[in-house]
Short mmCIF file of C-alpha atoms in Angstrom, two decimals:
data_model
loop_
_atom_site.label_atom_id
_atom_site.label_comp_id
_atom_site.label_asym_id
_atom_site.label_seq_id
_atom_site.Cartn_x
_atom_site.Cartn_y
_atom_site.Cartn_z
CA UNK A 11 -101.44 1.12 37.32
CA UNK A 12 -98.19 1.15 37.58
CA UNK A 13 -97.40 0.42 34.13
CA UNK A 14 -99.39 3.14 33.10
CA UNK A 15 -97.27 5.58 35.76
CA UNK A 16 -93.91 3.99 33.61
CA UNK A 17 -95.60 5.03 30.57
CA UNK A 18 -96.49 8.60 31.66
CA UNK A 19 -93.05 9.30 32.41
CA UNK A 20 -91.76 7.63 29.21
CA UNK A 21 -93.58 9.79 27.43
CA UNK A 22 -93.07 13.02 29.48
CA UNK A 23 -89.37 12.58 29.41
CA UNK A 24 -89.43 11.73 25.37
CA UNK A 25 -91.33 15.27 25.50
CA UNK A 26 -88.91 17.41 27.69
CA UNK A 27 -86.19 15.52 25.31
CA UNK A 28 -88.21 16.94 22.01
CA UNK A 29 -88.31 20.38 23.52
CA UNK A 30 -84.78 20.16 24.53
CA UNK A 31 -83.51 19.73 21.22
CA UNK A 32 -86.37 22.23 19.58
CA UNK A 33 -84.88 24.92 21.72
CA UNK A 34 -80.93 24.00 21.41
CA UNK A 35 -81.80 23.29 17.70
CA UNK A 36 -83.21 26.69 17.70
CA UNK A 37 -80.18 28.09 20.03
CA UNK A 38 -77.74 26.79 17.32
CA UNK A 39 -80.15 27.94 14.11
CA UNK A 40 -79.83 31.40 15.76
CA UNK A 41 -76.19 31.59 16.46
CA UNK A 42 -75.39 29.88 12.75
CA UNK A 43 -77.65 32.94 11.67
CA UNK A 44 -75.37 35.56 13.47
CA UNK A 45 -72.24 33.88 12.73
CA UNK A 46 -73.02 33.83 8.89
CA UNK A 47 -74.53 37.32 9.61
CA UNK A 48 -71.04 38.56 10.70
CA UNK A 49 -69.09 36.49 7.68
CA UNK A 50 -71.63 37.99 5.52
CA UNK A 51 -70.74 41.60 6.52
CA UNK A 52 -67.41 41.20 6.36
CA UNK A 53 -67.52 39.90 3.17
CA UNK A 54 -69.25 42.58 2.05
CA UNK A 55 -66.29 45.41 3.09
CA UNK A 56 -64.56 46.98 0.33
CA UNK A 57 -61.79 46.21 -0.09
CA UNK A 58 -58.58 47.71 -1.98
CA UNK A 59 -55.15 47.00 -3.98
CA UNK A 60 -52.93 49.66 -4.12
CA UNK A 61 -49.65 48.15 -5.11
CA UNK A 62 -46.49 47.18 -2.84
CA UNK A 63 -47.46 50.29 -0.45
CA UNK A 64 -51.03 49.08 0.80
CA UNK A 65 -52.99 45.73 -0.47
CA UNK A 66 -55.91 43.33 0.72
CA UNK A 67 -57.05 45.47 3.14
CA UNK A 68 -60.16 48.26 3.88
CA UNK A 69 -57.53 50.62 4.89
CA UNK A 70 -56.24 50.65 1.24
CA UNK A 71 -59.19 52.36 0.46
CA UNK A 72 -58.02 55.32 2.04
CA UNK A 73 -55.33 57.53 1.12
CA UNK A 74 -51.88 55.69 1.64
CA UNK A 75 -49.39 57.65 3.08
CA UNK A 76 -47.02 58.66 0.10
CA UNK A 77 -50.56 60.49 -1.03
CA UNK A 78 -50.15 63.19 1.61
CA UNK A 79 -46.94 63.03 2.83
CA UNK A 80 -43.65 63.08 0.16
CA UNK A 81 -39.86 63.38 0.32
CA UNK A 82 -39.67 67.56 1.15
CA UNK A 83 -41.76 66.89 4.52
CA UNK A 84 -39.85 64.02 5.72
CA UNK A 85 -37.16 66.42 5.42
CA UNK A 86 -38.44 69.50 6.33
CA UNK A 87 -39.52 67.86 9.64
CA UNK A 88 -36.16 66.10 10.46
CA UNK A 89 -33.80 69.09 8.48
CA UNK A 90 -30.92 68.94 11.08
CA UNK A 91 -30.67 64.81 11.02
CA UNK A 92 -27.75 64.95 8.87
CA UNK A 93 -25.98 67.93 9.97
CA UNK A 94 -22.05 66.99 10.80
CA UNK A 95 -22.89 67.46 14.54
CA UNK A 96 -25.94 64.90 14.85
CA UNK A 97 -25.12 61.05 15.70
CA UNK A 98 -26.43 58.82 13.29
CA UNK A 99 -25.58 61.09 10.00
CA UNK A 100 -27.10 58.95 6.72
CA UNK A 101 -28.67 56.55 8.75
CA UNK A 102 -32.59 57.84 8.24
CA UNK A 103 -34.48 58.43 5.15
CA UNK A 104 -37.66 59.01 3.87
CA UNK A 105 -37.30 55.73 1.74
CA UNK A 106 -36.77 53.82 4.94
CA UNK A 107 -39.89 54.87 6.66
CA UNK A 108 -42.36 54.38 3.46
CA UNK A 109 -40.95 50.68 3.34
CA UNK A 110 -41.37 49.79 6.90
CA UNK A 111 -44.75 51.76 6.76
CA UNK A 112 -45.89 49.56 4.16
CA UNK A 113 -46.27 47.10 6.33
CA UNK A 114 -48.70 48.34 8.77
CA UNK A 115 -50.44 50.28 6.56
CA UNK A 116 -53.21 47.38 5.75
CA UNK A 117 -53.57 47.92 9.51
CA UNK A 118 -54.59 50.83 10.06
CA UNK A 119 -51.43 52.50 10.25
CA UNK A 120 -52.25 56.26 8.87
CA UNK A 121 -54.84 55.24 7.31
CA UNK A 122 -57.94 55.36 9.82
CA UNK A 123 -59.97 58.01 9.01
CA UNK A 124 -60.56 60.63 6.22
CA UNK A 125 -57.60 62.61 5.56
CA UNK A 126 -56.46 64.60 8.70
CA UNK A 127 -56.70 62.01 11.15
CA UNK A 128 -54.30 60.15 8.91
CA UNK A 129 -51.95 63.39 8.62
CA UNK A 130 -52.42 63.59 12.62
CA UNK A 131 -51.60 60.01 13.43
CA UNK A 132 -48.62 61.12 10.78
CA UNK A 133 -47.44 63.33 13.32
CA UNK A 134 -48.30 61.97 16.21
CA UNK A 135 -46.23 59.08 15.69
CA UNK A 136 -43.83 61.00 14.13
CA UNK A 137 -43.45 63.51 17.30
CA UNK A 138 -42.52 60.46 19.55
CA UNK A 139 -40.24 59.39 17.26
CA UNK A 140 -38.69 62.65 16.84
CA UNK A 141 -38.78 63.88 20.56
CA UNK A 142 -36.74 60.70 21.37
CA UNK A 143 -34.22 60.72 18.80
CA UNK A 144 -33.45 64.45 19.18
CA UNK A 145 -30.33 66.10 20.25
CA UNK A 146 -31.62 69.70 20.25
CA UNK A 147 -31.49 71.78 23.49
CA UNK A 148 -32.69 75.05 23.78
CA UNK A 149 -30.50 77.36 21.67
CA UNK A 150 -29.37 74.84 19.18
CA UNK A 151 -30.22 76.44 15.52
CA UNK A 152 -33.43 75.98 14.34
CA UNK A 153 -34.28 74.99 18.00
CA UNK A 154 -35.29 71.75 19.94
CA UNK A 155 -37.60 70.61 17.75
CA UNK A 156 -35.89 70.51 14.62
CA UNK A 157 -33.19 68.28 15.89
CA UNK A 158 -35.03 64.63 15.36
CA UNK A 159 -33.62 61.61 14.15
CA UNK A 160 -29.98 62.80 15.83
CA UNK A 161 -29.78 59.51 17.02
CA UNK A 162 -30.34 55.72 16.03
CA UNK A 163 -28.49 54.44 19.13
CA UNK A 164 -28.02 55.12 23.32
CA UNK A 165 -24.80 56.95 23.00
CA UNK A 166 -23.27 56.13 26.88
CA UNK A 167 -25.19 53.05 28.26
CA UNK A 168 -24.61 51.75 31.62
CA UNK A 169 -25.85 48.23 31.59
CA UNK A 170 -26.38 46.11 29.03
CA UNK A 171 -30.32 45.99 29.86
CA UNK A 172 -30.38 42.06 30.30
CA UNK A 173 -33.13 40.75 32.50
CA UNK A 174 -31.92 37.06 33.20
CA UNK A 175 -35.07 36.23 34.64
CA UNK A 176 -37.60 36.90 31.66
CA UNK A 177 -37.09 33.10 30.10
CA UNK A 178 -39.45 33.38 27.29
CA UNK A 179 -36.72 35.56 25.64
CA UNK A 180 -33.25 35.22 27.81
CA UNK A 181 -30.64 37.28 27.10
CA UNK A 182 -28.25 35.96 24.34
CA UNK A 183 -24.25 35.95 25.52
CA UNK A 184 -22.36 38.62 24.30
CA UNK A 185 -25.60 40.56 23.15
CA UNK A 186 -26.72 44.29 24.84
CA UNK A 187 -30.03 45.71 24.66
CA UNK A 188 -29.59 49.28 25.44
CA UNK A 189 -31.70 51.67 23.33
CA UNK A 190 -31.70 51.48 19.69
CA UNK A 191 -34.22 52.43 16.91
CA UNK A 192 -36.83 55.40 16.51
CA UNK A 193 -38.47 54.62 19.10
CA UNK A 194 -35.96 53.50 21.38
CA UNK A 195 -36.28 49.44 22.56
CA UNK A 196 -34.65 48.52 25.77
CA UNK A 197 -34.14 45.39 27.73
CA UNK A 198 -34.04 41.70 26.23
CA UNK A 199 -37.86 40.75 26.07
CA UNK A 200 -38.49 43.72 24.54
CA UNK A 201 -36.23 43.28 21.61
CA UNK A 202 -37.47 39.38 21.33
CA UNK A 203 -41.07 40.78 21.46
CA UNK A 204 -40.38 43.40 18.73
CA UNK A 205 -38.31 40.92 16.34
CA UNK A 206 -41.69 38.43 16.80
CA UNK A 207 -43.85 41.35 15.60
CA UNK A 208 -41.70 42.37 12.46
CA UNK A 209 -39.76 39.28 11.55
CA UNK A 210 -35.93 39.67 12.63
CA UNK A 211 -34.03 38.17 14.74
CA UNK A 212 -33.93 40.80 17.11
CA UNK A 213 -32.88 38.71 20.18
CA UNK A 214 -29.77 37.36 18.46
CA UNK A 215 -29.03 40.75 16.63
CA UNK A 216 -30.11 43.45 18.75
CA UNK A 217 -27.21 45.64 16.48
CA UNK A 218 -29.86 45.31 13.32
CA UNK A 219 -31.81 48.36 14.87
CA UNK A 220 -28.86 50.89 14.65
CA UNK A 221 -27.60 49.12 11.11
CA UNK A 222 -30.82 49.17 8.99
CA UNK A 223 -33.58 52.21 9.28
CA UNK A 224 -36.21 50.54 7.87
CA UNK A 225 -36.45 47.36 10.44
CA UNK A 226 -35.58 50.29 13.21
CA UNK A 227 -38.71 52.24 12.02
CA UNK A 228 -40.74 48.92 11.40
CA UNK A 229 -39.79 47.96 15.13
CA UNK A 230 -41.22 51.23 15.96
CA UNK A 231 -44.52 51.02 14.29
CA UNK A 232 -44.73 47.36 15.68
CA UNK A 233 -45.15 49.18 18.97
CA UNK A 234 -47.33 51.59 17.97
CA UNK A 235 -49.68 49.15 16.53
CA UNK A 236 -49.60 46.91 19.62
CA UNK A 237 -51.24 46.48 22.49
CA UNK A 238 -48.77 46.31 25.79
CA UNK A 239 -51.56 43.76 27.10
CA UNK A 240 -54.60 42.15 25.41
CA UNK A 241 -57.07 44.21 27.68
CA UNK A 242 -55.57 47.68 26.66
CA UNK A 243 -55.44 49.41 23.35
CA UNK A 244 -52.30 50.19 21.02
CA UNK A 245 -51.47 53.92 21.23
CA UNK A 246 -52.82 53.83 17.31
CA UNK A 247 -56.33 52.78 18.50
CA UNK A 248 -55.88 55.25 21.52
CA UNK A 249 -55.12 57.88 19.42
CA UNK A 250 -57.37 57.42 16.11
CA UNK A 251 -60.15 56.81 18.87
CA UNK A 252 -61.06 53.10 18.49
CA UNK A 253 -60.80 52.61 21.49
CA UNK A 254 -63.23 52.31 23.88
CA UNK A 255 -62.24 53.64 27.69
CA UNK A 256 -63.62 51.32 30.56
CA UNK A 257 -65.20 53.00 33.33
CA UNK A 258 -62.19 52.56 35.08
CA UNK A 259 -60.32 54.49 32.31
CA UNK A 260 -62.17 57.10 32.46
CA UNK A 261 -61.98 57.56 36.72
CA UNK A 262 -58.17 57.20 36.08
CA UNK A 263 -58.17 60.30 33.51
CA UNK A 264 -56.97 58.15 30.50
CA UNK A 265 -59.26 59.08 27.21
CA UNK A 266 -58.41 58.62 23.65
CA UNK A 267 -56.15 61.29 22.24
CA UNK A 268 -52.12 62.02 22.08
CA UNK A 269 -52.31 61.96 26.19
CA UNK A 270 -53.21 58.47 26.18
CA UNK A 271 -50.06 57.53 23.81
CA UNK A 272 -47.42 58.61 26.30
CA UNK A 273 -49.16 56.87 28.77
CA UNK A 274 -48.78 53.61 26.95
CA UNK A 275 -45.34 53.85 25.43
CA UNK A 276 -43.80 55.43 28.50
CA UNK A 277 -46.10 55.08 31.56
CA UNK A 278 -45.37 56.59 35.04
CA UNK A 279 -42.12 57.55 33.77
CA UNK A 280 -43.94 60.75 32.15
CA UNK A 281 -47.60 60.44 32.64
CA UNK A 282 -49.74 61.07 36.14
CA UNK A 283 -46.36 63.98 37.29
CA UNK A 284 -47.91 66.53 36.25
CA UNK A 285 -46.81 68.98 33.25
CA UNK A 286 -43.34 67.97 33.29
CA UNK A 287 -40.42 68.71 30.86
CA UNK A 288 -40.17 65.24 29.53
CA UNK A 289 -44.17 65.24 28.83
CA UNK A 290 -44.07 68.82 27.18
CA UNK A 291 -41.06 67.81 24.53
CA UNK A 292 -42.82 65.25 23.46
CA UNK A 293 -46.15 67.29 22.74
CA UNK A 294 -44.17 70.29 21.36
CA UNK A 295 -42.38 67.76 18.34
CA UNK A 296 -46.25 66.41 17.74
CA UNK A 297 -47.82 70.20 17.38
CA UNK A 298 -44.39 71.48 15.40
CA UNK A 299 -45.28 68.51 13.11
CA UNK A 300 -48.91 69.09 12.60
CA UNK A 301 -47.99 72.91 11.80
CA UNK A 302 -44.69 71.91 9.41
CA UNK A 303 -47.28 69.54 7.64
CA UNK A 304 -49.95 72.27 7.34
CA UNK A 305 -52.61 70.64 9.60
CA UNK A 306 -52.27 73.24 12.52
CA UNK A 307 -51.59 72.56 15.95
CA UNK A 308 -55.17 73.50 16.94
CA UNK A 309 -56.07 70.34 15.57
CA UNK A 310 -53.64 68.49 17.72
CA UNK A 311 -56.71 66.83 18.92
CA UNK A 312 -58.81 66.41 23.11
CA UNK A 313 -56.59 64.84 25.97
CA UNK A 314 -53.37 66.03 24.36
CA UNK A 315 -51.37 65.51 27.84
CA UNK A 316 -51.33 62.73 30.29
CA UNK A 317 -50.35 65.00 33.58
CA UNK A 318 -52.84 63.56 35.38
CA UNK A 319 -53.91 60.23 33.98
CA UNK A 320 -52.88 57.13 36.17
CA UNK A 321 -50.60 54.56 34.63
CA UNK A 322 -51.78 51.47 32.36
CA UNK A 323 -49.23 49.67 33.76
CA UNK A 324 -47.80 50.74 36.85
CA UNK A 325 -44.28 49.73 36.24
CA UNK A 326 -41.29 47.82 38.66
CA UNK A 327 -38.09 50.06 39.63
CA UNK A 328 -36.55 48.44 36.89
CA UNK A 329 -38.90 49.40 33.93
CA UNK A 330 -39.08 52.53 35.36
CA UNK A 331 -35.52 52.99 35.22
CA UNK A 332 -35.44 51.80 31.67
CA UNK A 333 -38.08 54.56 30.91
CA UNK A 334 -36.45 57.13 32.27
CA UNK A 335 -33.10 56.33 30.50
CA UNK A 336 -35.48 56.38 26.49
CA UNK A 337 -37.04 59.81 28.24
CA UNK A 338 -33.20 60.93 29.39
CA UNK A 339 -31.36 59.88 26.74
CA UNK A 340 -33.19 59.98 23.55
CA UNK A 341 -31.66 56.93 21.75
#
């Protein structure tokens, strides 16, 4: 009897053991399915070669950005840049900014989309750019928003922006990270994190930004391109609209479009105050862009401001005073 019992649960437990690996055999046949599924389906993108200026990638297919936007518009939108008065005459050209876009191109980088979301993205990026390089004012000829690309360097800094107590990238003696580039980088871990992203020893040589246009624009894009954090989307992917608000993004007013941008690469320092001066500069160089390059500021695009959006990022005093100085300052 009791060998018989033994036997019973022999065989029962050989049977749960069979159906065990049935289902996890099935489990893994399923998943090995998908995966090849998704391999399948990517291997089955187009994809395009289109010289040194966009290769290897999906985004090739598209126009590239010398298609739509040539030498006359680069400086028809930045006319005054070399006018004796501005700051960094020589520095910027429209050679510059094809090179470094070249690299971010395969990315996605004005080249999401059919045509004008690639000319808008053009400006977009362009009208941050601009806004925070500019020197115009008011009455200055041509007025404010003709002025971009004044700068390529914080003319008067008052520190030397070195946070001793980020370790992953500590401040190198003798070094000073006040604002530099087209979209101005502050502080020591920013200018490590940047020369990670495009490949320069940006720690060590924070000076490369203000000597060479292209890595200045290329440290630029980088930003652009790149998430702050892993859970939030790039101001590219906010703006072309690949991104996908949360539920929480959407309580805290932040939906794709231009808005959203600020609210990345400045945070409280211009977004969730309401429709200040520092917010409205930056939206008038975007629309005066989109008009110079014929697409029309009433295609500027939804959630064009961030007055009321909350912050990604809610930032310390310091990184608050850091944005404030790019918003102040310019370069």
């Amino acid at each position: 009897m009791k060998r018989r019992t033994r036997n019973k649960i022999i065989l029962w437990s050989l049977a749960v053991t069979a159906v065990a690996v049935l289902v996890g055999g099935t489990i893994a046949l399923v998943l090995t399915a998908g995966t090849w599924k998704a391999k399948i389906k990517k291997s089955q993108e187009k994809i395009c070669n289109k010289g040194w200026e966009c290769s290897g990638s999906k985004y090739c297919c598209n126009d590239t950005i010398t298609d739509f936007f040539k030498v006359y518009q680069f400086e028809n939108l930045f006319a005054k840049r070399n006018t004796p008065v501005a700051h960094a005459v020589g520095f910027w050209d429209y050679q510059a900014f094809i090179t470094a876009a070249a690299l971010f191109e395969p990315q996605g980088f004005c080249t999401t989309g059919g045509k004008q979301m690639q000319m808008m993205e053009l400006c977009a990026f362009l009208g941050h750019v601009g806004a925070k390089t500019s020197c115009g004012y008011g009455v200055a000829t041509g007025g404010p928003t003709a002025w971009g690309l004044c700068y390529n360097h914080e003319m008067s800094p008052d520190q030397i922006y070195c946070d001793k107590t980020y370790t992953q990238y500590p401040c190198v003696e003798g070094a000073e990270y006040y604002g530099r580039g087209a979209i101005p980088v502050y502080w020591n871990y920013n200018y490590g994190a940047a020369g990670d992203g495009i490949k320069a020893d940006l720690l060590h040589h924070p000076e490369y930004l203000e000597q060479n246009a292209t890595l200045a624009f290329m440290a630029a894009m980088w930003r652009w391109m790149t998430p702050i954090k892993k859970s939030q989307p790039s101001a590219h992917e906010a703006f072309v609209g690949t991104w996908k608000p949360t539920k929480n993004d959407t309580l805290s007013k932040r939906l794709p479009g231009f808005g959203a941008t600020m609210n990345i690469l400045y945070g409280e320092s211009i977004c969730g105050r309401g429709y200040i001066d520092a917010m409205n500069v930056i939206i008038s160089h975007y629309q005066f862009y989109l008009d110079l390059m014929g697409v029309g500021r009433e295609h500027s695009g939804d959630n064009r401001d961030c007055a009321e959006q909350a912050p990604f990022n809610p930032s310390s005093k310091q990184d608050d005073q850091q944005q404030q100085q790019q918003q102040q300052s310019g370069s």
